Coordinates of C-alpha atoms and ligand atoms in Angstrom, one line a residue:
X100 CA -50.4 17.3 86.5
X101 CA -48.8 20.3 85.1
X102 CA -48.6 24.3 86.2
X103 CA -50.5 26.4 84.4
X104 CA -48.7 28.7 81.9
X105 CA -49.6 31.8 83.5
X106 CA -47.9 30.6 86.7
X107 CA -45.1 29.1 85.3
X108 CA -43.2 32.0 84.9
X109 CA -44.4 33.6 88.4
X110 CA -41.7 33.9 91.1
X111 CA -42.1 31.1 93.3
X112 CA -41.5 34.0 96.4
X113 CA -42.2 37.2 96.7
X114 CA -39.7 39.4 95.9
X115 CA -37.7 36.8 94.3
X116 CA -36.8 37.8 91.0
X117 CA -39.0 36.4 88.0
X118 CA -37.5 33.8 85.9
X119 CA -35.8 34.1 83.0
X120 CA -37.8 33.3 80.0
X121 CA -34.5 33.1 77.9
X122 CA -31.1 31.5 79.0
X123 CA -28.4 34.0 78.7
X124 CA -26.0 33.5 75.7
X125 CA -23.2 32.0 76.9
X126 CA -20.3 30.4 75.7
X127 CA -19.9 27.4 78.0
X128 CA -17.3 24.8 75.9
X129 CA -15.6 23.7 79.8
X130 CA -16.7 23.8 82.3
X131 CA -13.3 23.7 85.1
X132 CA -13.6 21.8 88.0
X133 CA -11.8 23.3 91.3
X134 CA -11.5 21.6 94.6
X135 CA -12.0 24.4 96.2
X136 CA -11.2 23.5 99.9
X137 CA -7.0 23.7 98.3
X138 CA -5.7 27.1 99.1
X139 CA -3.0 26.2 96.2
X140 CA -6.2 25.8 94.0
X141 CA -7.8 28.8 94.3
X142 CA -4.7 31.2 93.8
X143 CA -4.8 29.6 90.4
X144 CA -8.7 30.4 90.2
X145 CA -7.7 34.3 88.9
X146 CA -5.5 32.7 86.1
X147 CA -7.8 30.4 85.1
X148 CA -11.0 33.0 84.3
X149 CA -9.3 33.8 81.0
X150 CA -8.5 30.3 80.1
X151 CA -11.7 28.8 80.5
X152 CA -15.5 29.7 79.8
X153 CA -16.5 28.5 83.8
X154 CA -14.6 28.0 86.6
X155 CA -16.9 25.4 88.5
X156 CA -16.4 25.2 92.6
X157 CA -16.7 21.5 93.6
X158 CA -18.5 20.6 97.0
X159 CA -19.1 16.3 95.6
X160 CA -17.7 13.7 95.2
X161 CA -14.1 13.7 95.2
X162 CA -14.2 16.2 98.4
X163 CA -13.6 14.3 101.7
X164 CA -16.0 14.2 103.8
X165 CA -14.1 15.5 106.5
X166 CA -13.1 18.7 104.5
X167 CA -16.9 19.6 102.9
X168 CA -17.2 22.5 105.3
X169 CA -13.7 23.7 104.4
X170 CA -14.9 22.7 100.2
X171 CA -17.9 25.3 100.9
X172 CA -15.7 28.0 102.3
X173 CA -13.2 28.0 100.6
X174 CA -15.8 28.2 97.3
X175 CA -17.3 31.2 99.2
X176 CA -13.5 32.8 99.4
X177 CA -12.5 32.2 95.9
X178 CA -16.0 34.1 94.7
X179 CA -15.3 37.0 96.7
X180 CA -12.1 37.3 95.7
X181 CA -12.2 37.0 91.8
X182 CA -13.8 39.2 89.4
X183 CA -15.6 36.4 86.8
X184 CA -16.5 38.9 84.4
X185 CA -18.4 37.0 81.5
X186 CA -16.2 33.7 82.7
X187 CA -19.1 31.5 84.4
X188 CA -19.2 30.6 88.0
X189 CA -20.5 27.7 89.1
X190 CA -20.9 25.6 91.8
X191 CA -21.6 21.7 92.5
X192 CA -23.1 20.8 95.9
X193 CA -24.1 17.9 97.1
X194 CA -26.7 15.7 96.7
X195 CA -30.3 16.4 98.1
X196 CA -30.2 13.3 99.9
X197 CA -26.6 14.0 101.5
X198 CA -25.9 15.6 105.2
X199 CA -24.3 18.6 103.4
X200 CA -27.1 19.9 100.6
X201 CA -28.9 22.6 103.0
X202 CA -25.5 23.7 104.1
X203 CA -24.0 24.6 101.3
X204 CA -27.1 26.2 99.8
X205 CA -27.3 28.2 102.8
X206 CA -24.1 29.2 103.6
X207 CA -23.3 30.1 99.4
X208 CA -26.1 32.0 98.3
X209 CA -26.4 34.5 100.9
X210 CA -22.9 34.7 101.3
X211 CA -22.3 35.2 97.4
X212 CA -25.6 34.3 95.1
X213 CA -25.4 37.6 93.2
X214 CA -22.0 36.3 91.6
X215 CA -23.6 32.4 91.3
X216 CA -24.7 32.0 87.9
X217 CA -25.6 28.3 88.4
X218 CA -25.8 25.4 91.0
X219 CA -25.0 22.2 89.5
X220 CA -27.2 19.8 91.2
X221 CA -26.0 15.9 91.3
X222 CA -27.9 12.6 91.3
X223 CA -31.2 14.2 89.9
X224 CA -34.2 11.4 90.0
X225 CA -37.0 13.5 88.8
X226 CA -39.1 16.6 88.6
X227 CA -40.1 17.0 92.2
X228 CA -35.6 17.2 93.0
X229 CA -35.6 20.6 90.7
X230 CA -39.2 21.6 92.4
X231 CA -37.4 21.7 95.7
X232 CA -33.8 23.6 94.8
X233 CA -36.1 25.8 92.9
X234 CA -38.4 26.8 96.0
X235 CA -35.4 26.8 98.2
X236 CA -33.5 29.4 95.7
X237 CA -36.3 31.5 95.5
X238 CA -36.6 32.3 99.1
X239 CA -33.5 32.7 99.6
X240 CA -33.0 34.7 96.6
X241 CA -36.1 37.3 98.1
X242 CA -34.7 37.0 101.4
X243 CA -31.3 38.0 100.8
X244 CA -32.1 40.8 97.7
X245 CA -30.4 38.4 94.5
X246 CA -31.5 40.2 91.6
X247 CA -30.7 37.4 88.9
X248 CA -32.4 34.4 89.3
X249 CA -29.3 31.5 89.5
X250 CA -30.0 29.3 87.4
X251 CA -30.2 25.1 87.7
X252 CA -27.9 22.6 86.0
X253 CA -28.6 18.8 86.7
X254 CA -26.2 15.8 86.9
X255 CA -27.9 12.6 85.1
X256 CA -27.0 9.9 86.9
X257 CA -29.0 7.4 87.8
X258 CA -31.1 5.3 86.3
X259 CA -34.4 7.0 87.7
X260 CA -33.1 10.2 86.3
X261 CA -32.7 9.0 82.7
X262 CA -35.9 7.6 82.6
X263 CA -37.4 10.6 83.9
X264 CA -35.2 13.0 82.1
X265 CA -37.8 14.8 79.8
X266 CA -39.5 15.6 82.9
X267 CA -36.3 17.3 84.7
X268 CA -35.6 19.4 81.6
X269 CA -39.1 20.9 81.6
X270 CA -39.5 21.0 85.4
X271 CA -38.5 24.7 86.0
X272 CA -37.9 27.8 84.1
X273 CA -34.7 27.8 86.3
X274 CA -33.5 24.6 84.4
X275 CA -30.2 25.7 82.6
X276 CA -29.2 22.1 81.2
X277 CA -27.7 19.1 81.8
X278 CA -25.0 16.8 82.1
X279 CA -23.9 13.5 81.8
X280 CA -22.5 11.5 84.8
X281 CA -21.0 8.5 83.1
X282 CA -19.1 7.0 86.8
X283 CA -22.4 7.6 88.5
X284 CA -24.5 6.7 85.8
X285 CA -23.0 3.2 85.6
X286 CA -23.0 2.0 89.2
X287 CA -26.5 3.3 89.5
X288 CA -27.6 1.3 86.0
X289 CA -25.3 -1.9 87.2
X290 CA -23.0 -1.0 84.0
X291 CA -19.8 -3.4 84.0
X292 CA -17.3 -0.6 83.7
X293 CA -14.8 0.9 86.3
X294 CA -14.3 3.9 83.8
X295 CA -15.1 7.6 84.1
X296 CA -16.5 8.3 80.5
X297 CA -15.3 7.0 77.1
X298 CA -16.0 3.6 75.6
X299 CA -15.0 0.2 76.5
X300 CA -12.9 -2.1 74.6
X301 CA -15.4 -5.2 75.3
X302 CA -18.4 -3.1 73.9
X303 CA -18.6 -3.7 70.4
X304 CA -20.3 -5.5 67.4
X305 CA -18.1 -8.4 66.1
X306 CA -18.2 -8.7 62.0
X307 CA -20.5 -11.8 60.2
X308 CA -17.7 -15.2 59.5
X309 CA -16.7 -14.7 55.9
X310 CA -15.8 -17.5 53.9
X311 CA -13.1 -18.6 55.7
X312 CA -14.7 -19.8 59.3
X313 CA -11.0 -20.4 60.8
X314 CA -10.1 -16.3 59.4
X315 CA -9.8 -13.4 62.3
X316 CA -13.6 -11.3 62.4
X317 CA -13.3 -7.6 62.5
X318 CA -14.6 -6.6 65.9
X319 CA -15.9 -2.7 66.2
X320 CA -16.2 -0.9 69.2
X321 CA -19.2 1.1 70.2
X322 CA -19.9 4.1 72.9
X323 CA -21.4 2.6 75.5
X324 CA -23.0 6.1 75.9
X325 CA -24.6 7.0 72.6
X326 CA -27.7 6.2 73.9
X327 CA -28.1 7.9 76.6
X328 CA -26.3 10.7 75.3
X329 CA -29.5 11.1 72.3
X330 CA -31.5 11.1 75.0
X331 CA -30.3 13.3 76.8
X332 CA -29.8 16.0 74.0
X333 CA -33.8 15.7 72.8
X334 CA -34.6 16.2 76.4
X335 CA -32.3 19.2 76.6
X336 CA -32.7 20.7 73.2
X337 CA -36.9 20.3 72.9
X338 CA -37.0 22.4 76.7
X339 CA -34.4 25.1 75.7
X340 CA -31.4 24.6 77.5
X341 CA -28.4 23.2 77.0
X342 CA -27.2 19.3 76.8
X343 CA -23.8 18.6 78.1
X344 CA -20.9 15.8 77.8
X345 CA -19.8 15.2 81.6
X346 CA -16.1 13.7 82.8
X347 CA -13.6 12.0 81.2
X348 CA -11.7 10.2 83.8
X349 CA -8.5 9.1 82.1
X350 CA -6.5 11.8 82.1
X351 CA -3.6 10.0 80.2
X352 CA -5.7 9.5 77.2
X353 CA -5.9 12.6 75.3
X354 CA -7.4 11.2 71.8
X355 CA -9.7 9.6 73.7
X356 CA -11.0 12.1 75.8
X357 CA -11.1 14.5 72.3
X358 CA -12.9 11.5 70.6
X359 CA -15.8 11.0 73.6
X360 CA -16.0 15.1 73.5
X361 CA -16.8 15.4 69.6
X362 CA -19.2 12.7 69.7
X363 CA -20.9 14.1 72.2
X364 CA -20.5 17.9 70.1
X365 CA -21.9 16.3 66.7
X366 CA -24.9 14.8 68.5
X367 CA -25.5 18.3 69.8
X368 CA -24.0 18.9 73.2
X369 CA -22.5 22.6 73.8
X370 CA -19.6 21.6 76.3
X371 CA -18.2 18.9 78.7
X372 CA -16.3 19.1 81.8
X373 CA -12.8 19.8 82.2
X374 CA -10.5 18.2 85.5
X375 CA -7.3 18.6 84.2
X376 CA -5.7 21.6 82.7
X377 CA -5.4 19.2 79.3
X378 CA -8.7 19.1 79.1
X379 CA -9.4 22.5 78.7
X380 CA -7.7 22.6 75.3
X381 CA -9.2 19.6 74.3
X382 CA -12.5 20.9 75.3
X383 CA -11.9 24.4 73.4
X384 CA -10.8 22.6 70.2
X385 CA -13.6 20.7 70.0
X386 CA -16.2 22.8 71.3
X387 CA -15.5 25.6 68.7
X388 CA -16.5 24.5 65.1
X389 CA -14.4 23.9 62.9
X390 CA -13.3 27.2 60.4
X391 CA -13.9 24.5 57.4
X392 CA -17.0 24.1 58.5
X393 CA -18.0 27.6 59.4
X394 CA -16.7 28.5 56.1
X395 CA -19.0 26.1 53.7
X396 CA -22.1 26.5 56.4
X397 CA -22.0 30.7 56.1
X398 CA -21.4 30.0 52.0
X399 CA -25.1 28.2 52.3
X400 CA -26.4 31.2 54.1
X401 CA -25.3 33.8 51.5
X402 CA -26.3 31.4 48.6
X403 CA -29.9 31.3 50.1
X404 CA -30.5 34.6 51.8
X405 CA -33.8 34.2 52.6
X406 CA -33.6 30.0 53.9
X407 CA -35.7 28.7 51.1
X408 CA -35.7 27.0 48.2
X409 CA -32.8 24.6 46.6
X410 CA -29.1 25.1 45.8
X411 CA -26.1 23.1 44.7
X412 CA -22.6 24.6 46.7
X413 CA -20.2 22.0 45.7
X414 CA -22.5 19.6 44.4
X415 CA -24.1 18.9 47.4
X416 CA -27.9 19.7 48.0
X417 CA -29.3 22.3 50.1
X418 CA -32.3 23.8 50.9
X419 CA -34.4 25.2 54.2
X420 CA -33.8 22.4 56.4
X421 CA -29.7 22.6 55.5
X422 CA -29.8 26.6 55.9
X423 CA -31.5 25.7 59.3
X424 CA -28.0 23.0 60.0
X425 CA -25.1 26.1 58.6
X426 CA -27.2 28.4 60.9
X427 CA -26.6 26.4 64.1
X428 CA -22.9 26.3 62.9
X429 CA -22.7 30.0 62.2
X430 CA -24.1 31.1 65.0
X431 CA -22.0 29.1 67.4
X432 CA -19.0 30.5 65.2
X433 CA -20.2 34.4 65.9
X434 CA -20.7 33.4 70.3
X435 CA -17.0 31.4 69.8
X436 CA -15.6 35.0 67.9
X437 CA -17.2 37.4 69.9
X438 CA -15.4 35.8 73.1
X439 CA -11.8 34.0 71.6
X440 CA -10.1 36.6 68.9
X441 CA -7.9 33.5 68.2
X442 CA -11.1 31.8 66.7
X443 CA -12.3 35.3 65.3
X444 CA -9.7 35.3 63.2
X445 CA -10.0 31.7 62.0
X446 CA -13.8 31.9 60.9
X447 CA -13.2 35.6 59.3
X448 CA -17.0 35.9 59.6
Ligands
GLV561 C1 -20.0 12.6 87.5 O1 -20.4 13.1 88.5 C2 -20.1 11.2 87.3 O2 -20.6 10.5 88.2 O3 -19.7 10.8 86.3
MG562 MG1 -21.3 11.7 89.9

């Protein structure tokens, strides 16, 4: 059962403001996790807007229980007190299921839902969890006068949410995207891993014997979340809105955070999370296409002006569907420039 397309787009109260039909263009390569409950933490939150493309307030997991109420206002405190300008904020509350959820949804969005450009929602199992933030927002949104609709981002992570992820991306007009929740994702799936993200050094294909049974096979590792990571991204990308990488949790392991994050940006995702100030580079580097490539996908664009027909550019072949690939490239390029002069420089578009 499905709404009808004339009411999909209604207001689901009155004087709730109507959906947007569009997601906003923005640049969202990190997004920076703050335990907001940390008075230390947000004094850095005014430093950080200029660093990062969203500066994320986190109710979850890793928040004590005993200090969620102090989590929720001190998220309230640091949105009053910063001016976000076209930096994102963001908030991640708690699961439907958890004593906390209608707290924090009533406490922030009256208290500062005209600043709130999204609510990332964990643990999402299905349609009908989106149905009922998105009711929820829309009264309050009427009730309290919120002229921009705030938007929806779900966590997958569980096994009832992947399977039922094609449903959650089309569930509301609300939905802004998604991202991956590898530690969650795991328990819920019984996974054998006691890592945040990244691969596993037992998850691999082992080469055929060669002629030599007694000689040492090559043994290849995999990602343990290419698959889920696909699916996620054709979810995502055939509803409009935007597929993400999630947490890497070993903050000591830079190349393999930076590996993990362009994997996940080559299959299609726009961003992944940052916790730790190192990952905010990593995230930015790898996030931002690179100039080389910017460079030979705008040369296919000015070779073919109009997308059609066949070209050689370096003897490789291109035609409309490659002018389709160097525009996705170039047009990331023009959001990264518009926002980082360091990168506008570097692509010379
Ligand atoms: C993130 O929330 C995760 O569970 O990986
Ligand atoms: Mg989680």
């Amino acid at each position: 059962m499905t709404k009808s397309p004339r009411s999909f787009y209604q207001p689901l109260a009155i004087g709730a403001p109507a959906p947007l039909r569009e997601l906003p263009v923005q640049l969202e390569r990190m997004i920076h996790f703050v335990p907001p409950q940390i008075e230390k933490m947000r004094g850095k939150v005014a430093g950080l807007i200029g660093k990062v493309d969203v500066v994320l307030g986190n109710l979850e997991d890793a928040i004590p229980a005993d200090e969620k109420d102090a989590a929720r206002q001190g998220f309230i405190q640091m949105a009053r007190d910063n001016d976000f300008g076209d930096t994102g904020l963001w908030a991640r509350v708690n699961c439907l299921n958890s004593p906390w959820l209608l707290d924090d949804i009533l406490e922030i969005v009256p208290a500062v839902g005209h600043k709130l450009d999204v609510i990332m929602l964990p643990k999402v199992e299905g349609a009908w969890d989106i149905h009922y933030l998105d009711q929820l927002l829309a009264q309050l949104e009427a009730r309290h006068g919120i002229e921009k609709p705030i938007l929806i981002h779900a966590i997958l992570e569980t096994a009832e949410g992947v399977k039922n992820v094609a449903d959650i991306a089309l569930a509301s007009p609300r939905m802004h995207g998604m991202s991956l929740g590898p530690a969650d994702l795991a328990a819920s799936r019984g996974m054998k891993t006691t890592r945040v993200g990244g691969g596993h050094p037992d998850y691999g294909v082992l080469a055929d014997p060669g002629a030599d049974a007694h000689a040492a096979r090559a043994f290849y590792q995999q990602d343990l979340w290419h698959y889920t990571v696909a699916k996620m991204v054709d979810a995502c990308m055939s509803a409009g809105i935007k597929p993400f990488y999630g947490p890497f949790g070993d903050f000591s392991d830079l190349a393999a955070c930076e590996s993990q994050f362009r994997n996940a940006f080559l299959m299609g995702c726009v961003g992944a999370w940052s916790l730790h100030p190192t990952q905010i580079d990593i995230a930015k580097r790898v996030f931002s296409p690179d100039p080389d490539e910017v460079a030979f996908a705008a040369k296919i664009i000015k070779a073919m002006p109009d997308g059609t027909g066949a070209v050689m550019i370096d003897g490789k072949m291109q035609d409309d569907a490659t002018w389709k690939q160097a525009k996705v490239i170039v047009d990331l390029a023009k959001i990264v420039a518009a926002k980082d002069s360091d990168f506008a420089e570097r692509y010379a578009l």
